[in-house]
XYZ file of C-alpha atoms in Angstrom:
640
model
C 14.247 97.497 72.055
C 16.544 96.683 74.952
C 20.187 97.001 74.355
C 23.473 97.225 75.398
C 26.691 98.860 74.464
C 30.574 97.786 75.209
C 33.574 99.746 74.305
C 36.705 99.150 74.953
C 39.671 101.925 74.291
C 40.525 101.855 71.260
C 44.377 100.452 71.620
C 47.487 102.930 70.172
C 49.364 100.728 68.022
C 52.590 101.734 69.495
C 53.289 98.179 70.535
C 51.369 94.047 70.006
C 49.116 93.339 72.711
C 49.925 93.082 76.054
C 49.126 91.513 79.623
C 46.612 95.040 80.317
C 44.901 94.947 76.574
C 44.011 91.054 77.227
C 42.337 91.767 80.636
C 40.548 94.810 79.111
C 39.197 93.686 75.971
C 38.419 89.712 77.919
C 36.677 92.069 80.327
C 34.640 93.523 77.809
C 33.817 90.238 75.819
C 32.145 88.401 79.087
C 29.777 90.856 80.467
C 28.511 91.200 76.404
C 28.616 87.645 77.383
C 26.356 88.722 79.670
C 24.597 90.837 78.310
C 23.714 88.392 75.884
C 22.591 86.013 78.194
C 19.785 87.873 78.877
C 18.692 88.629 76.006
C 19.566 91.587 74.619
C 20.532 93.534 71.476
C 24.543 94.098 72.297
C 26.721 95.934 70.483
C 30.870 94.882 71.729
C 33.373 97.498 69.692
C 37.102 98.142 70.166
C 39.668 98.195 67.670
C 43.232 100.454 67.053
C 43.633 104.015 67.390
C 46.070 105.234 64.507
C 47.145 108.121 64.270
C 49.400 110.703 66.004
C 53.370 111.655 67.304
C 53.738 108.341 68.869
C 52.660 106.182 66.045
C 55.106 108.645 64.149
C 58.346 107.533 65.337
C 57.248 103.816 66.233
C 57.443 104.098 62.921
C 60.109 105.472 61.372
C 61.956 103.169 64.998
C 60.757 99.814 62.313
C 61.383 101.976 58.844
C 58.523 102.680 58.111
C 55.931 104.167 57.030
C 53.027 105.587 59.056
C 50.503 103.808 56.782
C 52.152 100.655 56.815
C 53.330 100.633 60.509
C 49.611 101.160 61.428
C 48.484 97.408 59.223
C 50.311 95.434 60.566
C 49.668 96.610 63.926
C 46.493 97.135 63.984
C 46.002 93.449 62.203
C 47.743 91.598 65.134
C 45.525 93.169 67.473
C 42.127 92.027 65.050
C 44.223 88.776 65.042
C 44.829 87.989 68.615
C 41.401 88.462 69.809
C 39.638 86.043 68.028
C 42.897 83.463 69.439
C 41.061 84.305 72.942
C 37.348 83.490 72.182
C 36.931 87.440 72.038
C 33.739 88.187 69.923
C 33.512 92.366 68.162
C 30.203 93.172 66.645
C 33.034 95.622 64.950
C 37.186 96.466 64.777
C 37.587 100.600 63.588
C 40.305 102.038 63.152
C 41.266 105.453 63.476
C 42.023 105.502 60.080
C 39.284 104.650 57.831
C 38.271 106.754 55.952
C 34.293 106.390 57.729
C 35.627 107.484 60.272
C 37.824 110.523 59.761
C 34.074 112.192 57.554
C 33.080 111.707 61.216
C 35.279 113.494 62.642
C 35.693 116.019 60.722
C 31.402 116.096 60.549
C 31.654 116.743 64.569
C 35.565 119.491 64.567
C 32.377 121.112 61.828
C 29.440 120.831 64.040
C 31.256 122.755 67.413
C 32.972 125.367 65.838
C 29.575 126.183 64.135
C 28.708 127.177 67.281
C 31.282 128.787 68.022
C 32.917 126.712 71.313
C 36.225 126.234 68.103
C 38.875 129.229 68.769
C 42.100 129.764 67.325
C 44.668 131.637 70.307
C 47.967 131.050 71.275
C 49.428 128.916 73.877
C 52.702 128.269 75.606
C 53.436 124.975 77.614
C 55.355 122.178 78.370
C 54.621 119.359 76.083
C 55.393 115.116 76.961
C 55.571 113.686 73.210
C 54.703 110.412 74.658
C 51.816 111.595 76.167
C 50.563 114.226 73.162
C 49.815 117.284 75.902
C 50.215 119.746 76.637
C 51.273 119.740 81.249
C 50.436 122.683 83.280
C 53.446 123.883 86.503
C 51.076 121.906 88.513
C 50.476 118.817 86.592
C 54.257 117.891 86.980
C 55.809 116.448 89.301
C 58.825 117.822 90.178
C 59.437 119.395 86.294
C 58.975 116.220 84.417
C 56.037 114.007 83.073
C 54.198 112.040 85.962
C 54.527 109.034 83.378
C 57.069 109.254 81.499
C 59.306 111.196 84.152
C 61.216 112.387 81.191
C 61.091 117.037 81.659
C 59.251 118.063 78.676
C 60.032 120.362 76.044
C 58.242 123.966 76.463
C 56.775 124.773 73.175
C 55.247 128.479 72.408
C 52.963 127.907 69.438
C 49.022 128.611 67.393
C 46.491 126.202 67.945
C 43.449 126.237 67.906
C 41.195 125.296 71.352
C 37.620 123.577 72.556
C 36.058 125.918 74.323
C 35.559 123.072 77.705
C 35.525 125.242 80.561
C 32.319 125.906 79.395
C 30.593 123.002 79.786
C 32.590 121.677 83.496
C 29.891 122.651 85.494
C 26.635 121.047 84.036
C 29.512 117.783 83.390
C 29.184 118.724 87.047
C 25.687 118.505 87.972
C 25.022 115.528 85.913
C 28.109 113.383 87.686
C 25.846 114.051 91.128
C 22.743 113.733 89.367
C 24.082 110.214 88.324
C 25.881 108.734 90.931
C 26.855 105.777 88.224
C 27.588 107.701 85.714
C 30.821 106.631 86.724
C 31.959 103.968 88.929
C 33.848 101.886 90.821
C 32.432 105.756 93.135
C 36.443 106.082 93.498
C 36.706 107.385 90.010
C 33.241 109.288 90.310
C 35.238 111.437 93.752
C 38.709 111.933 91.349
C 36.616 113.152 88.194
C 34.774 115.637 90.701
C 38.418 115.881 92.367
C 39.699 117.043 89.045
C 36.306 119.834 88.126
C 37.169 121.380 91.255
C 40.470 122.651 90.014
C 40.464 125.779 87.177
C 40.805 123.158 84.532
C 41.890 125.271 81.027
C 40.110 125.094 77.613
C 41.463 122.188 75.046
C 43.573 122.185 72.522
C 43.099 120.326 69.525
C 45.240 120.688 67.003
C 49.239 120.050 66.007
C 50.082 122.175 62.597
C 51.696 120.754 60.073
C 54.860 121.461 60.445
C 55.510 119.476 63.449
C 53.468 116.915 62.933
C 51.352 115.118 59.637
C 49.501 112.153 60.785
C 46.374 113.128 61.817
C 42.168 114.121 60.708
C 42.766 117.769 58.812
C 40.891 119.453 60.052
C 38.130 120.577 57.895
C 38.360 124.223 58.678
C 42.141 124.621 58.073
C 44.256 122.533 55.892
C 47.646 123.848 58.363
C 46.342 121.976 61.310
C 45.550 118.054 62.110
C 43.225 116.884 65.103
C 44.272 116.591 68.363
C 45.398 112.717 68.528
C 42.417 112.067 71.591
C 40.133 114.629 70.056
C 40.339 112.722 67.216
C 40.288 109.307 68.953
C 37.641 109.467 71.372
C 34.802 110.068 68.652
C 35.384 106.715 67.551
C 32.756 105.532 69.905
C 29.917 107.328 68.102
C 31.575 107.060 64.528
C 31.588 102.683 64.614
C 27.513 103.425 65.336
C 27.435 105.353 61.949
C 26.238 108.407 63.725
C 24.502 111.223 63.367
C 21.768 108.687 61.312
C 23.342 105.333 61.439
C 20.509 102.453 63.278
C 22.898 100.797 65.315
C 23.507 105.074 66.560
C 20.107 104.805 67.312
C 19.225 101.475 68.336
C 22.534 101.255 70.524
C 24.282 104.397 71.761
C 21.253 104.717 74.590
C 22.970 101.841 75.728
C 26.880 102.981 76.348
C 28.855 102.314 78.567
C 33.083 102.559 78.386
C 35.594 100.139 79.529
C 39.349 101.703 80.111
C 41.899 102.340 82.721
C 42.560 104.231 85.370
C 45.587 105.830 83.340
C 42.563 107.510 80.468
C 40.048 108.231 83.099
C 40.041 112.686 82.640
C 39.549 112.479 78.653
C 37.065 109.686 79.142
C 35.748 111.353 81.953
C 36.071 115.206 81.573
C 36.891 116.308 77.427
C 34.747 113.073 75.629
C 30.712 114.293 78.120
C 32.026 117.912 76.930
C 32.393 117.231 73.621
C 29.805 115.243 73.591
C 27.320 118.222 75.301
C 29.446 120.457 72.931
C 28.161 118.660 70.055
C 24.941 118.402 71.385
C 24.811 114.730 71.802
C 23.462 111.984 74.514
C 25.581 111.195 77.201
C 26.819 107.113 77.386
C 25.339 105.718 80.200
C 28.604 104.680 82.279
C 32.457 105.390 82.600
C 33.405 101.725 84.027
C 37.150 102.324 85.410
C 39.267 99.673 85.358
C 42.462 99.481 87.914
C 46.861 98.315 86.765
C 48.553 94.258 86.861
C 51.184 94.693 87.862
C 54.016 92.453 87.780
C 55.916 92.552 91.030
C 54.632 95.204 92.805
C 56.036 97.315 89.148
C 53.674 98.432 86.405
C 53.832 96.379 83.465
C 57.158 98.415 80.678
C 59.114 97.207 78.238
C 62.534 98.631 79.417
C 61.991 96.241 82.909
C 60.641 92.919 80.943
C 58.404 92.570 82.235
C 56.191 93.028 80.001
C 52.978 89.487 79.215
C 52.279 88.196 76.536
C 48.990 86.974 76.843
C 49.403 84.063 74.236
C 52.269 83.158 75.879
C 50.140 82.475 79.126
C 47.289 80.663 77.056
C 49.812 78.672 75.092
C 51.101 77.300 78.899
C 48.014 76.685 80.491
C 45.169 77.526 78.296
C 42.368 79.546 77.123
C 39.404 79.197 80.625
C 42.397 79.060 82.865
C 44.166 82.350 81.806
C 39.903 84.224 80.962
C 39.225 83.076 84.515
C 42.017 84.303 86.593
C 41.860 87.247 84.933
C 38.363 88.006 86.083
C 38.640 86.462 89.356
C 42.620 88.091 90.377
C 41.848 91.790 89.794
C 38.582 93.693 92.515
C 37.232 95.805 89.562
C 39.205 98.780 89.877
C 42.077 98.195 92.086
C 45.424 97.128 91.226
C 46.250 93.298 90.828
C 49.320 91.153 90.621
C 49.743 89.485 88.538
C 52.623 85.738 87.867
C 52.143 83.070 87.304
C 52.854 81.400 90.178
C 48.868 82.470 90.677
C 47.405 81.469 87.689
C 48.738 77.919 88.538
C 47.613 77.825 91.784
C 44.292 79.470 90.513
C 43.631 76.982 87.511
C 44.835 74.376 90.183
C 42.336 74.284 93.411
C 39.544 76.840 92.435
C 39.256 74.517 88.561
C 41.027 71.378 88.945
C 40.111 70.371 92.023
C 36.438 71.882 92.544
C 34.631 72.550 89.628
C 36.282 69.630 87.499
C 36.388 66.933 90.993
C 32.262 67.781 90.797
C 32.679 67.847 86.656
C 34.249 64.133 87.361
C 32.474 62.296 89.851
C 29.528 63.378 89.254
C 29.472 62.054 85.437
C 31.483 58.554 87.061
C 28.775 58.207 89.353
C 26.178 58.441 86.870
C 27.335 56.677 84.784
C 28.354 53.846 87.210
C 24.465 53.582 88.975
C 22.501 54.929 85.734
C 23.582 53.950 82.381
C 24.524 57.796 81.777
C 20.889 58.452 81.400
C 19.686 62.420 83.797
C 17.061 60.253 86.314
C 14.335 61.986 87.998
C 13.726 63.462 90.375
C 11.591 61.864 93.027
C 11.140 63.414 96.956
C 13.497 66.246 97.580
C 13.778 66.464 101.122
C 15.038 68.777 103.305
C 19.285 68.749 102.653
C 17.759 68.770 98.248
C 16.353 71.856 98.645
C 18.662 73.864 101.092
C 21.056 72.589 98.655
C 18.705 73.647 95.170
C 17.546 76.928 97.878
C 20.945 78.287 98.086
C 22.419 76.779 94.216
C 19.105 79.581 92.923
C 20.058 82.544 95.351
C 24.177 81.794 94.089
C 23.748 82.991 90.554
C 21.057 85.119 90.747
C 23.232 86.961 92.780
C 26.214 86.112 90.103
C 24.885 88.478 87.464
C 23.519 90.865 89.863
C 27.229 91.368 90.864
C 28.919 90.428 87.254
C 26.234 92.276 86.145
C 27.432 94.807 87.714
C 31.288 94.754 86.929
C 32.405 93.014 90.074
C 33.265 89.662 88.629
C 36.202 88.899 91.478
C 33.332 89.013 93.891
C 31.024 87.135 91.066
C 32.658 84.106 90.947
C 33.794 84.045 94.767
C 29.984 83.586 95.146
C 29.673 80.646 92.078
C 32.120 79.172 93.875
C 30.219 78.570 97.495
C 27.311 77.023 95.373
C 30.543 75.106 93.474
C 32.044 73.696 97.348
C 28.224 73.016 98.441
C 27.961 70.614 95.232
C 31.240 68.736 96.203
C 30.431 68.660 100.153
C 26.677 67.290 99.157
C 28.162 64.901 96.692
C 29.101 63.865 100.959
C 26.896 64.218 103.114
C 24.669 62.343 100.621
C 26.314 59.423 99.026
C 25.011 57.985 96.020
C 27.666 55.210 96.314
C 25.724 54.228 100.236
C 22.282 54.609 98.146
C 23.377 52.665 95.000
C 24.399 49.496 97.544
C 21.028 49.957 99.229
C 19.395 49.621 96.482
C 17.557 52.828 97.039
C 16.795 54.326 93.856
C 14.660 56.962 94.182
C 16.525 59.290 96.734
C 19.755 57.946 94.024
C 17.298 59.663 91.278
C 16.806 62.830 93.085
C 19.935 63.890 94.215
C 22.188 62.945 90.821
C 18.655 65.083 89.023
C 20.055 67.938 91.947
C 23.953 67.128 90.983
C 22.718 66.878 87.493
C 20.959 70.159 86.991
C 23.844 72.538 89.073
C 26.554 71.262 86.709
C 25.263 72.897 83.817
C 23.226 76.439 85.680
C 26.910 76.688 86.400
C 28.279 76.119 82.999
C 25.627 78.331 81.725
C 26.868 81.054 83.655
C 30.535 80.380 83.157
C 29.561 81.370 79.745
C 30.809 84.226 79.682
C 34.191 84.471 81.889
C 35.268 80.669 79.919
C 32.961 80.291 76.524
C 34.526 77.550 74.857
C 35.168 75.166 78.237
C 31.276 76.009 79.436
C 29.953 75.037 76.046
C 31.591 72.082 76.525
C 30.648 71.806 79.755
C 27.028 71.771 78.926
C 27.291 69.109 76.334
C 28.847 66.525 78.763
C 25.783 67.414 81.771
C 23.766 66.705 78.357
C 22.478 69.813 76.808
C 23.630 72.331 75.074
C 23.273 75.952 74.756
C 20.795 77.836 72.429
C 21.134 81.823 73.086
C 18.069 82.043 72.130
C 15.794 80.306 74.362
C 18.319 81.386 77.880
C 16.465 83.085 80.235
C 18.618 83.948 83.602
C 15.584 85.005 85.269
C 14.277 81.396 84.818
C 17.318 79.691 85.472
C 17.167 81.616 89.052
C 13.902 80.851 89.981
C 13.520 77.446 89.012
C 15.660 74.088 88.959
C 15.493 72.873 85.803
C 16.502 73.193 81.909
C 18.108 69.323 82.212
C 15.558 66.882 80.641
C 15.621 63.808 82.430
C 16.901 61.069 80.386
C 19.893 62.884 78.346
C 22.662 61.584 78.415
C 25.806 62.598 79.473
C 29.399 62.917 79.292
C 31.359 59.003 81.183
C 34.377 61.341 81.953
C 35.334 65.783 81.977
C 39.627 66.606 80.805
C 38.127 70.139 80.594
C 40.540 71.902 83.655
C 43.181 69.308 83.881
C 45.764 69.566 86.919
C 48.581 72.139 85.708
C 52.815 72.518 86.517
C 53.729 75.600 86.845
C 56.464 76.143 83.862
C 59.028 78.387 84.003
C 60.852 80.059 81.663
C 64.346 81.965 82.779
C 65.295 85.372 80.605
C 67.908 87.740 80.829
C 67.369 90.977 80.028
C 70.020 92.932 78.572
C 69.995 97.140 78.438
C 68.621 97.871 74.828
C 71.718 99.778 72.808
C 70.628 103.261 71.632
C 70.418 103.867 67.585
C 68.863 105.363 65.262
C 68.567 101.861 62.866
C 65.405 100.869 62.489
C 64.914 98.279 65.663
C 63.547 94.570 64.418
C 60.007 93.817 64.989
C 59.647 92.177 68.453
C 56.636 90.274 66.940
C 59.308 88.796 64.345
C 61.733 87.009 66.016
C 64.161 84.355 64.610
C 62.997 80.380 64.622
C 65.564 77.770 64.713
C 64.571 74.875 61.530
C 63.258 72.373 64.523
C 60.658 74.860 65.709
C 58.794 74.921 61.453
C 59.552 71.380 60.857
C 57.005 70.779 63.949
C 54.106 73.157 61.637
C 52.787 69.627 60.082
C 51.612 71.360 56.927
C 49.284 69.873 54.243
C 47.556 70.415 51.059
C 43.998 69.264 51.473
C 41.156 69.930 48.891
C 37.465 71.795 50.271
C 34.458 69.912 50.413
C 31.885 71.808 51.078
C 31.325 75.589 53.066
C 28.879 76.540 54.998
C 27.520 78.950 57.212
C 28.422 79.226 60.902
C 25.618 80.293 61.824
C 24.871 83.456 63.891
C 28.144 84.174 62.087
C 28.720 86.831 59.274
C 32.722 86.010 59.029
C 33.005 82.988 59.735
C 32.691 79.775 57.174
C 32.086 76.010 58.012
C 34.521 73.637 56.388
C 34.769 70.286 55.473
C 38.700 69.576 53.796
C 39.716 66.471 52.502
C 43.832 66.059 54.239
C 44.131 63.072 53.130
C 42.891 61.193 56.413
C 39.832 58.943 56.102
C 36.650 61.287 57.155
C 37.632 65.105 56.143
C 38.402 68.197 58.659
C 36.378 70.478 59.274
C 37.305 73.366 59.656
C 35.747 77.216 61.188
C 37.574 80.108 58.668
C 37.074 83.847 59.320
C 36.543 83.407 54.797
C 33.050 84.705 54.851
C 33.346 88.405 53.659
C 36.068 87.328 50.549
C 34.971 84.353 49.361
C 32.236 82.949 48.419
C 30.677 79.204 49.734
C 30.250 78.114 46.665
C 34.589 79.481 45.132
C 35.724 78.084 48.080
C 34.741 74.482 46.996
C 37.275 71.610 44.930
C 39.584 74.505 46.143
C 43.576 73.732 46.964
C 44.819 75.191 49.850
C 47.915 74.366 52.197
C 46.178 73.144 56.215
C 48.044 73.399 59.160
C 47.259 70.099 60.780
C 49.317 69.770 64.156
C 46.431 72.131 66.491
C 44.478 71.775 69.055
C 40.624 71.250 67.846
C 38.491 73.899 69.535
C 35.453 75.389 69.183
C 34.474 78.126 67.784
C 31.060 79.749 67.728
C 29.377 76.938 69.201
C 31.380 74.719 66.108
C 34.519 72.471 66.322
C 37.502 73.336 63.913
C 40.558 70.710 64.103
C 43.303 72.736 62.114
C 43.630 75.876 60.231
C 43.938 77.118 56.628
C 47.209 79.565 55.570
C 46.180 82.714 53.836
C 48.005 85.960 52.481
C 46.636 89.230 54.408
C 47.494 92.855 52.351
C 45.196 95.558 53.694
C 41.850 93.972 53.842
C 42.208 91.517 51.423
C 43.431 87.706 51.922
C 43.765 85.415 49.637
C 43.794 81.244 50.245
C 47.310 80.262 50.008
C 47.389 76.942 46.969
C 48.947 75.096 44.881
C 50.138 75.919 40.992
C 49.009 71.920 40.161
C 46.423 69.951 41.894
C 47.706 67.422 44.538
C 47.122 63.981 46.325
C 45.457 66.027 49.409
C 47.819 64.908 52.594
C 51.301 65.877 50.473
C 53.274 67.397 53.170
C 54.260 70.930 52.352
C 57.634 71.976 53.243
């Protein structure tokens, strides 16, 4: 099976999702979607890392037990991603019993091999990083990340004989140039391997930390959080005997930010070597998002919340900007000014203008139907040839994680089509009644628009699907052949009806909110969680919550967790709502059920199915219960 596996880091649950998390996960989603277009079987893994000192401290500050705290923050991550049109195959938590058993099995294998030993170590320990630093690694005696003086700890622990595998790892990197990319990070890892690296401390005594995976060979210790967390990449696949492990690990790629290069490029492959597990195929490393040249930080008050940007400027704009603006591997600066500029120039002016002109002319001159092409002139062939070459180059670059360059190539073709409109002048051909030439020009334009929309699906899924619908096409993943798309100017049958206009990429104005960040007072009292802000009555009154009655329920094709519901909310036509309830309710259980619906959400597409509204539910742990009424009500009754 031609398979592809992509993973994000599992995110530490000591804070809610921010721009950095969103970028990494959107990149993973986009590359996964491209491989789906290439007819590969794919597995996209993300999740949360929930053990260690920092989690205990974050839970304490929030007045919660670690388990309660991790349940809450992990749920925020899991529920955020679908709103960014991120479709993962598996969301893993390191507190899952299956993962814990897998970690302990892995530890036993390495221990039985003789690669774990007991010893005493004294070193500079940073509780923020949850690791020991050597004198050489410190910057003027301070932790290089937190710029605080580490604590000197002298304690007995278990150690992994990592040094035994450093030379084989170095040979593997030298013999496989694509193992770590971009090249600058490959060279950085080779530089690390040239230093005198020590064995890896893989335990923490329970006398100072109990929130972790207990060592299977010594109940007085828990596993070092990195040794625990990295194993998620195979525990999620059911290592060692699971079918997913057999099918997908051979095509495994890890996606990480540069700050966690060392654990993924050195700790993880040496661990795999010791356990006798094949190495992953590739490690892809990206830079930081900065705000006014400073790395995002809660203390600086410059953390960008992804949903704020989506609400202001739209999801398609947000996803496009992140992939277009960052040269993968380098740092990039985020600003709303740059986002709005990209939105208006690339999406509204270039692509939006091309869509609206082409659709309007098709209706004005051709009754809204895709025409047959007639005789191609040299000008047409030049446009077609440049388009096919651009699509082929776009896929090659995108597959190589060069997203910005890929989109630049695609937008060069968008610009070429806009120039083709001007040079071929369909309005003149219409006045001259040159129908054959008009048909050919419009055929070239509409086919080009369809191809652009199809190739944009990994970047902006719903908008691309909407654009495909507007040009008289659709998206059937089973029928897509990207190799054929780069060879033939086809795909849109003659006679297909197109929309009258496209409003997918309207111009937007910059919306900046001035915020004053007050210094935080240090206190021993639990701080209020950031995700639970105070709201005014007026805010609540903006939400139109009404009672409804489920009239029908069916599974969304190709989505195990989604149900398509027909809900009577007191309107002439029932609302169609997509909800992630398939794992909690059978179809028959929902029909006739009284529900509470948020009706004034704008409609959106989920897995290609229009959804207009949201069902209210109560979540607790892994359970979900729909909010309902104590007695029967008329559909559309206001909830207040």
